[in-house]
Every structure is written in C-alpha cells, then in structure tokens.
Coordinates of N, CA and C in Angstrom, one line a residue:
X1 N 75.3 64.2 88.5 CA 74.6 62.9 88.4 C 75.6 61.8 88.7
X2 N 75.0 61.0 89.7 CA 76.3 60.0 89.9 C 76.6 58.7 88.8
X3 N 75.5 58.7 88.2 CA 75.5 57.6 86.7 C 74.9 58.9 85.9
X4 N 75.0 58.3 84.2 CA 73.9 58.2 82.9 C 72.7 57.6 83.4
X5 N 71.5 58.2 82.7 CA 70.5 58.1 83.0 C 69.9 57.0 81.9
X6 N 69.3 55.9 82.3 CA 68.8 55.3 81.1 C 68.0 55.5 80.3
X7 N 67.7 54.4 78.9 CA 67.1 55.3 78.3 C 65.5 55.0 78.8
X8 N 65.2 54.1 79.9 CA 63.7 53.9 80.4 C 63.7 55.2 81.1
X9 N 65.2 56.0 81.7 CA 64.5 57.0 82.7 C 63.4 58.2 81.7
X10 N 63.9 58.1 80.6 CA 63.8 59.2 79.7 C 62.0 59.5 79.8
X11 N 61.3 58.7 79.2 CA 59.6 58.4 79.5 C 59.7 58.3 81.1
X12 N 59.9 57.8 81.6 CA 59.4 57.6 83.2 C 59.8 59.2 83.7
X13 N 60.9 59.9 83.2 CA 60.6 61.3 84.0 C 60.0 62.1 83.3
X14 N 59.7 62.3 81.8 CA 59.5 62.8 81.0 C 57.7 63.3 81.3
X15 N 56.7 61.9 81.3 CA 55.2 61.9 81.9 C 55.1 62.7 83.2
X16 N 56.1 62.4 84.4 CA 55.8 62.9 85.2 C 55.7 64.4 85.7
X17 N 57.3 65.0 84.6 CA 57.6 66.7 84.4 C 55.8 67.1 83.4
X18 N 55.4 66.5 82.1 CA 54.5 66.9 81.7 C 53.0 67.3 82.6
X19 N 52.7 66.3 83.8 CA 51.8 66.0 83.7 C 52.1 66.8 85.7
X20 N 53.6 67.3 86.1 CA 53.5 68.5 87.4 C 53.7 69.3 86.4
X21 N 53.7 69.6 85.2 CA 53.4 71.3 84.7 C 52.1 71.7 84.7
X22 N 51.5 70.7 84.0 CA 49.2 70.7 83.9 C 48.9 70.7 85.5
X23 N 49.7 70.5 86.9 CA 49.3 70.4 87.8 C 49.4 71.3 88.7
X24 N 50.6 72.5 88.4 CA 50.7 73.6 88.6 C 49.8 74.3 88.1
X25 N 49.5 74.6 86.4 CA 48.5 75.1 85.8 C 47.0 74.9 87.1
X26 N 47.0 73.6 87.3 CA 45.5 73.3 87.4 C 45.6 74.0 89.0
X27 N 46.8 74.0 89.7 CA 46.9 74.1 91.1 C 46.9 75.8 91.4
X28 N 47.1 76.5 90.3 CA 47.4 77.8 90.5 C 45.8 78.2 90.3
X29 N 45.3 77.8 89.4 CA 43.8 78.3 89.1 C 42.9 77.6 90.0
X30 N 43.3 76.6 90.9 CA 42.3 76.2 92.3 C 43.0 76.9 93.3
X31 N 43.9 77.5 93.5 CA 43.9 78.4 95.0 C 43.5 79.6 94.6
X32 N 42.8 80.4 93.2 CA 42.4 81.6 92.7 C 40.8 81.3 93.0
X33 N 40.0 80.3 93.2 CA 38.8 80.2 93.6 C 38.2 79.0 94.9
X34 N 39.4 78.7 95.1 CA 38.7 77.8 96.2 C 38.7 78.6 97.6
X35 N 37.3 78.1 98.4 CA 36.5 79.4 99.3 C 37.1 78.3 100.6
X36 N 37.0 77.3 100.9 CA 37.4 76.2 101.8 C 38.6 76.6 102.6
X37 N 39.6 76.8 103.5 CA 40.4 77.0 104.0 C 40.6 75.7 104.1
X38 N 40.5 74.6 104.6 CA 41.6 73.6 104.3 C 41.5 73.0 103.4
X39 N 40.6 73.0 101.9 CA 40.9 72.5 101.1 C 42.3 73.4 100.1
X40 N 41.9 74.7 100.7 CA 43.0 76.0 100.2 C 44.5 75.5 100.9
X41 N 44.6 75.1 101.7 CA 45.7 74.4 102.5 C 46.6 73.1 101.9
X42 N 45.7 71.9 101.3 CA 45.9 70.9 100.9 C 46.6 71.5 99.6
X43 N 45.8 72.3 98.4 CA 46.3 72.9 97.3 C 47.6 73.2 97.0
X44 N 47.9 74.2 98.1 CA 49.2 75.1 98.8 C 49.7 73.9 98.5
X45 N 49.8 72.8 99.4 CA 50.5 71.8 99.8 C 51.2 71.4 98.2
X46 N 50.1 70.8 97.4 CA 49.9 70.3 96.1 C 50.8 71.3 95.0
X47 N 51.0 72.5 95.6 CA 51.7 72.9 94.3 C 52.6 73.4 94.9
X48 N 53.3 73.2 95.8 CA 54.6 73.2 96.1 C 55.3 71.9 95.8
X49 N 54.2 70.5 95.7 CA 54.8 70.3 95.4 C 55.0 69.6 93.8
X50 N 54.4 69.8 93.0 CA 54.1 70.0 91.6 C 55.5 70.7 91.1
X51 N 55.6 71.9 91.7 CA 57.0 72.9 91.4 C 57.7 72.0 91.4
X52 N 58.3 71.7 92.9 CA 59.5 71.0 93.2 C 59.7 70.0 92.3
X53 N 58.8 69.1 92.1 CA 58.8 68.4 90.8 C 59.2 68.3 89.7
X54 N 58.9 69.5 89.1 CA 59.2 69.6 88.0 C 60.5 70.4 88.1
X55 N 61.2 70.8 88.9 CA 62.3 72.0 89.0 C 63.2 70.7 88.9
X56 N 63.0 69.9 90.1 CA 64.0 68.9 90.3 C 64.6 67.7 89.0
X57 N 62.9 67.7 88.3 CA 63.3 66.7 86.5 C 63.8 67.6 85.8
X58 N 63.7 69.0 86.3 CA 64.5 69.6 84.9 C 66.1 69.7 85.4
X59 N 66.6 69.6 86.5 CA 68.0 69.5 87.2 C 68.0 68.2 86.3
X60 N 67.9 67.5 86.7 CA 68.1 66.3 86.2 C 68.7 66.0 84.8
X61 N 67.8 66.4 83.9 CA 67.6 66.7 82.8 C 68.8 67.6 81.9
X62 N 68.9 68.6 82.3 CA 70.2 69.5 82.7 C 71.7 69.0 83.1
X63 N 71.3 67.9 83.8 CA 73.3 67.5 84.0 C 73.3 66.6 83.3
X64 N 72.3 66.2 82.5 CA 72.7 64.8 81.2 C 72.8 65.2 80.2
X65 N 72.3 66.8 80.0 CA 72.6 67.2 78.4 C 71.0 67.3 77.8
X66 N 70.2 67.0 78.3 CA 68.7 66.4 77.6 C 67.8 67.1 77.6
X67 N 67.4 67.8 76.6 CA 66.6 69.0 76.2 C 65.3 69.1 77.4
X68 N 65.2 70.0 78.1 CA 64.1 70.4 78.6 C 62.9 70.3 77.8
X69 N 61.8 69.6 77.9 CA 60.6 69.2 77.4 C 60.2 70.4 78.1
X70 N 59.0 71.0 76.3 CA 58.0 72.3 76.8 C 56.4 71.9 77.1
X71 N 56.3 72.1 78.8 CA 55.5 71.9 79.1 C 54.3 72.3 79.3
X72 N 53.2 72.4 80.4 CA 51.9 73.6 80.6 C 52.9 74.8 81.2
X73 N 52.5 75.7 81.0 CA 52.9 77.0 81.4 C 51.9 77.6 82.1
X74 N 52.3 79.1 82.2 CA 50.9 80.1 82.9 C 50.3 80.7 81.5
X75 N 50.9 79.9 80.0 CA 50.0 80.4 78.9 C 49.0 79.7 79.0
X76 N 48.9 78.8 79.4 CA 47.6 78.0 79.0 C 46.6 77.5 79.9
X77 N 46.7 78.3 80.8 CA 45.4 78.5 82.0 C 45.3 80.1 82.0
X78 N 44.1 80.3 82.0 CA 43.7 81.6 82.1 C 43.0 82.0 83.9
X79 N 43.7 82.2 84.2 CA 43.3 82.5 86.1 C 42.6 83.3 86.5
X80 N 42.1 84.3 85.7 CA 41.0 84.7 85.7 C 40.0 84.5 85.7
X81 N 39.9 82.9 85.0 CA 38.4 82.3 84.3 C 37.5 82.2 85.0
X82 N 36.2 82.3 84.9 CA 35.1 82.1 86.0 C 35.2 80.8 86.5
X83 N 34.7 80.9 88.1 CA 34.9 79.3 88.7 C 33.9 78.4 87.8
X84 N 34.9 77.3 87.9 CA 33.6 76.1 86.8 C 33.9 75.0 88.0
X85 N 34.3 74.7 89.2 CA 34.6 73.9 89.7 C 34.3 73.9 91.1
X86 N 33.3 72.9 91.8 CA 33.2 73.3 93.4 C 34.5 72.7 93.9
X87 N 34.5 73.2 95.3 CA 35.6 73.0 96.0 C 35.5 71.8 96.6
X88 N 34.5 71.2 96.7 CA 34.2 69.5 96.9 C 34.9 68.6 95.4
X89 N 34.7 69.0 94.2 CA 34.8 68.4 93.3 C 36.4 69.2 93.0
X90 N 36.7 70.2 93.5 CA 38.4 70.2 93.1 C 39.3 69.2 94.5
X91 N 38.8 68.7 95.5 CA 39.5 67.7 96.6 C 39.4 66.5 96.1
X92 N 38.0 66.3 95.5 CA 38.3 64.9 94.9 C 38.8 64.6 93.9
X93 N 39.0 65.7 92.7 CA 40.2 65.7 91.6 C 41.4 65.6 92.2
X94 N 41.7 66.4 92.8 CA 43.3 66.0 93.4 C 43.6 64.6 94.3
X95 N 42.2 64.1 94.8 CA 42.3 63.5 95.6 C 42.7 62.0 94.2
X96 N 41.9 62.1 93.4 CA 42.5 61.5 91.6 C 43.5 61.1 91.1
X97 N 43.9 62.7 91.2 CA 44.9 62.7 90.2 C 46.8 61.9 91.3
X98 N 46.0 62.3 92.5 CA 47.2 61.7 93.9 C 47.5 60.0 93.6
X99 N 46.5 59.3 93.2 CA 47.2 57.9 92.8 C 47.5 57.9 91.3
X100 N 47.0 58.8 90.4 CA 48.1 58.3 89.2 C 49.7 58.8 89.5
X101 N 49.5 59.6 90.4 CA 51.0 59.7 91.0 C 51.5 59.1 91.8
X102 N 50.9 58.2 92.4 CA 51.8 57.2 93.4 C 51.8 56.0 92.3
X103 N 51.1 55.5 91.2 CA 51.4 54.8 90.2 C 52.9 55.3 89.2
X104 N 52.6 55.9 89.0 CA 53.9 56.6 88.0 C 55.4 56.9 88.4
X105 N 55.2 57.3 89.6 CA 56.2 57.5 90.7 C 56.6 56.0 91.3
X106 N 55.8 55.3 91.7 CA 56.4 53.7 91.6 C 56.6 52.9 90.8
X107 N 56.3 53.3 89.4 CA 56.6 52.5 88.3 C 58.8 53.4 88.1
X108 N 59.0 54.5 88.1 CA 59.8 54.6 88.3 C 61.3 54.5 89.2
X109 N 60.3 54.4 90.7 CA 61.1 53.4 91.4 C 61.7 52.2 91.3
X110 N 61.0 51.6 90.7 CA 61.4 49.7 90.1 C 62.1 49.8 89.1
X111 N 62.3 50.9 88.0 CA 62.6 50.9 87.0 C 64.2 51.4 86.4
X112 N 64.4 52.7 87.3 CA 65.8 52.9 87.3 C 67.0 52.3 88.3
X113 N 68.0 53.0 87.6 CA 69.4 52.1 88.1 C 69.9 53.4 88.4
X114 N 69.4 54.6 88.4 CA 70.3 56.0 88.6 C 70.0 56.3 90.1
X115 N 71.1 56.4 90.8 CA 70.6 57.0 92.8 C 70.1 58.0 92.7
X116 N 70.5 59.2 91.6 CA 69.6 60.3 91.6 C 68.2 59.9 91.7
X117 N 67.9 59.4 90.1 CA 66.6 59.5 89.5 C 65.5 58.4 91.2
X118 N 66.4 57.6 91.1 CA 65.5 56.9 92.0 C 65.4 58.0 93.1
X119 N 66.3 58.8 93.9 CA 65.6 59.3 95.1 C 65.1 60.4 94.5
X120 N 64.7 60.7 93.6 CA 63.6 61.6 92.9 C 62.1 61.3 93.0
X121 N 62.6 59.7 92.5 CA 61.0 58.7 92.3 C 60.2 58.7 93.9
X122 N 61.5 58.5 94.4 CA 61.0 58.1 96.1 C 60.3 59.3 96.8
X123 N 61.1 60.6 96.2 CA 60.7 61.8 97.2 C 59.3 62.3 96.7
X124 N 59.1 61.9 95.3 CA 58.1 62.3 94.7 C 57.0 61.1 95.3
X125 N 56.8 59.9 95.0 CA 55.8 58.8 95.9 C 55.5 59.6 97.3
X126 N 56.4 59.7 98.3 CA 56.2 59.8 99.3 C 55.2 61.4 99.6
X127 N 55.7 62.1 99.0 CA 54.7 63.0 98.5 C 53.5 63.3 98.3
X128 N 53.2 62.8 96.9 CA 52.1 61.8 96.5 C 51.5 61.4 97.7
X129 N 52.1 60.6 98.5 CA 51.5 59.5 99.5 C 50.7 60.6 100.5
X130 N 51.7 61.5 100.6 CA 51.2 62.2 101.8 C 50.2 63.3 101.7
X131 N 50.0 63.7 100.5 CA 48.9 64.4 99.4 C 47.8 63.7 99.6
X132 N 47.6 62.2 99.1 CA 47.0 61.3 99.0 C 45.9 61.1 100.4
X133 N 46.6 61.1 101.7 CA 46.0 60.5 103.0 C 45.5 62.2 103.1
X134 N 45.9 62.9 102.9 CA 45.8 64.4 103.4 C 44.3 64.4 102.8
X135 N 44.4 64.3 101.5 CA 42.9 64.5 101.0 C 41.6 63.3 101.0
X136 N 42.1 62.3 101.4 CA 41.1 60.9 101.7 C 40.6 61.5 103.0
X137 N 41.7 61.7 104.2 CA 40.9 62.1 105.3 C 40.1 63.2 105.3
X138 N 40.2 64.2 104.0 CA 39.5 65.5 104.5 C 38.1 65.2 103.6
X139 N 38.2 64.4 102.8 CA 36.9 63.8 102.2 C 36.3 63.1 103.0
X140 N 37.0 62.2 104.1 CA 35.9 61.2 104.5 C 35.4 62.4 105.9
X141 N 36.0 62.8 106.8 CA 35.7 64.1 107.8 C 34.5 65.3 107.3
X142 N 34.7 65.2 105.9 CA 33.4 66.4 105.6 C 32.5 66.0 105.1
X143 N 32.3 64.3 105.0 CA 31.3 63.2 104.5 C 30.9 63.2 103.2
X144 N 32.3 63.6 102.5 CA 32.2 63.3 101.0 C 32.4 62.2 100.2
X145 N 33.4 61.3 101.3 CA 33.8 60.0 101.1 C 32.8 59.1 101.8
X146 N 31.9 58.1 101.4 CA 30.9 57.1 101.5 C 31.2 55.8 102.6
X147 N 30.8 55.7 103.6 CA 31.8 54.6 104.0 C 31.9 53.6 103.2
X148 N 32.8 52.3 103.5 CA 32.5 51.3 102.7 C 31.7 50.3 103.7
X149 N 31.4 49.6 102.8 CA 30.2 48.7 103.6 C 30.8 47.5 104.5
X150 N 30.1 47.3 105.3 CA 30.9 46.4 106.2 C 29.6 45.0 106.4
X151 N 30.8 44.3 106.3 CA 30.6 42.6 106.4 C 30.5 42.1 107.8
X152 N 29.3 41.7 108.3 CA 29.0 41.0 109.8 C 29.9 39.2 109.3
X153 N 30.4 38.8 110.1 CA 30.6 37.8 109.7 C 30.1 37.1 111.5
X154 N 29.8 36.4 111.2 CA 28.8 35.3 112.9 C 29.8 34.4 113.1

C-alpha cells in the first residue's frame, strides 16, 4: 500500500466487498439457469467481475491489517434451487444492480486519498460502466427496453 487507508475508505470498501459477495452468490446461481447465450455471456462477464472485486478489497484489506469482513458465500445460495427467475428479468436485475455500482464506485472515487484504493474505485466504475452499456444494449436489441419518447419540436 503506498499510503494508510482512511478511515472513509473503511465503509466505502467495506459495502462494496459485501454487496460483490451477494453478487457472486446471485451470479453463480444465474449462469446455473439462464437458457439465453448472450445473456449467459454478459453473466460470465459479471462474475468475473464481482470475484475480482472482492479478491482485490480483500488485498487491500490485508496489507493494512483490517479484518476481512464475512461476507455471502456458496452457504447461502443454494444452486440447485428451482429457476424462480426469467432470463429477461435476471438482464434487467443486473442491468439494476450495474448503476448502484457505478454510484458506489464513484462515490469512492471522490472520496479517497489512497492511489491504491482510488485505482480500485476506478477499475471497478469502469467495469460497472462496461457491464452497464453491455446490458442496456442487449435490453434495448431484444425490445425489452421501451424507447423513450421523442419530442417534435417545429
């Protein structure tokens, strides 16, 4: 670590390790039933990088001394469970859950002073971002996404 980590990094990485562990959980049990090949693709995508995520806050985490937080595991999804979820309604969940992570991930952009943590925030946004467009386009191409209405102006 090239600095101490503040104590704002502490919550700002803290949410984000909790909430790529429930995303692995959720990501492992949508590539066990999703029938779609490119929504199966986008997923892949999603929980490589959910991993990487959380591998990389627990490095982090690890060179400052600071207890690894216990997060979702493979105890607490059952991957066998019957599908409860269409593959239209698991792209727009991720397609969801993709801006509270370009929110969270740029709220810790602005926030730290550590060059680590920040190019953590950054690699994880950009991410996010690219998650984000990946599944807007494949919603609006299989006309799940509605257009928006358009304004004539004379």
């Amino acid at each position: 670590m090239k600095d101490t980590i503040i104590e704002l990094d502490i919550p700002n990485l803290w949410t984000p390790y909790m909430n790529n562990t429930l995303a692995t959980c959720m990501n492992k049990y949508a590539l066990r039933i999703i029938e779609d090949s490119d929504i199966q693709k986008i997923y892949e995508k999603s929980l490589e990088l959910s991993t990487n995520n959380t591998r990389r806050i627990t490095e982090i985490f690890s060179q400052v001394s600071f207890p690894i937080p216990h997060g979702f595991t493979d105890d607490d999804v059952d991957l066998d469970a019957p599908r409860l979820f269409s593959d239209e309604f698991l792209l727009f969940y991720l397609h969801e859950m993709t801006i509270y992570g370009l929110t969270a991930y740029s709220l810790g952009i602005t926030t730290t002073h550590n060059p680590d943590v920040h190019q953590f925030f950054v690699n994880a946004y950009n991410g996010a971002l690219e998650l984000y467009e990946t599944t807007l386009d494949t919603m609006k191409s299989s006309g799940l996404m509605e257009r928006t209405p358009k304004y004539s102006i004379a």
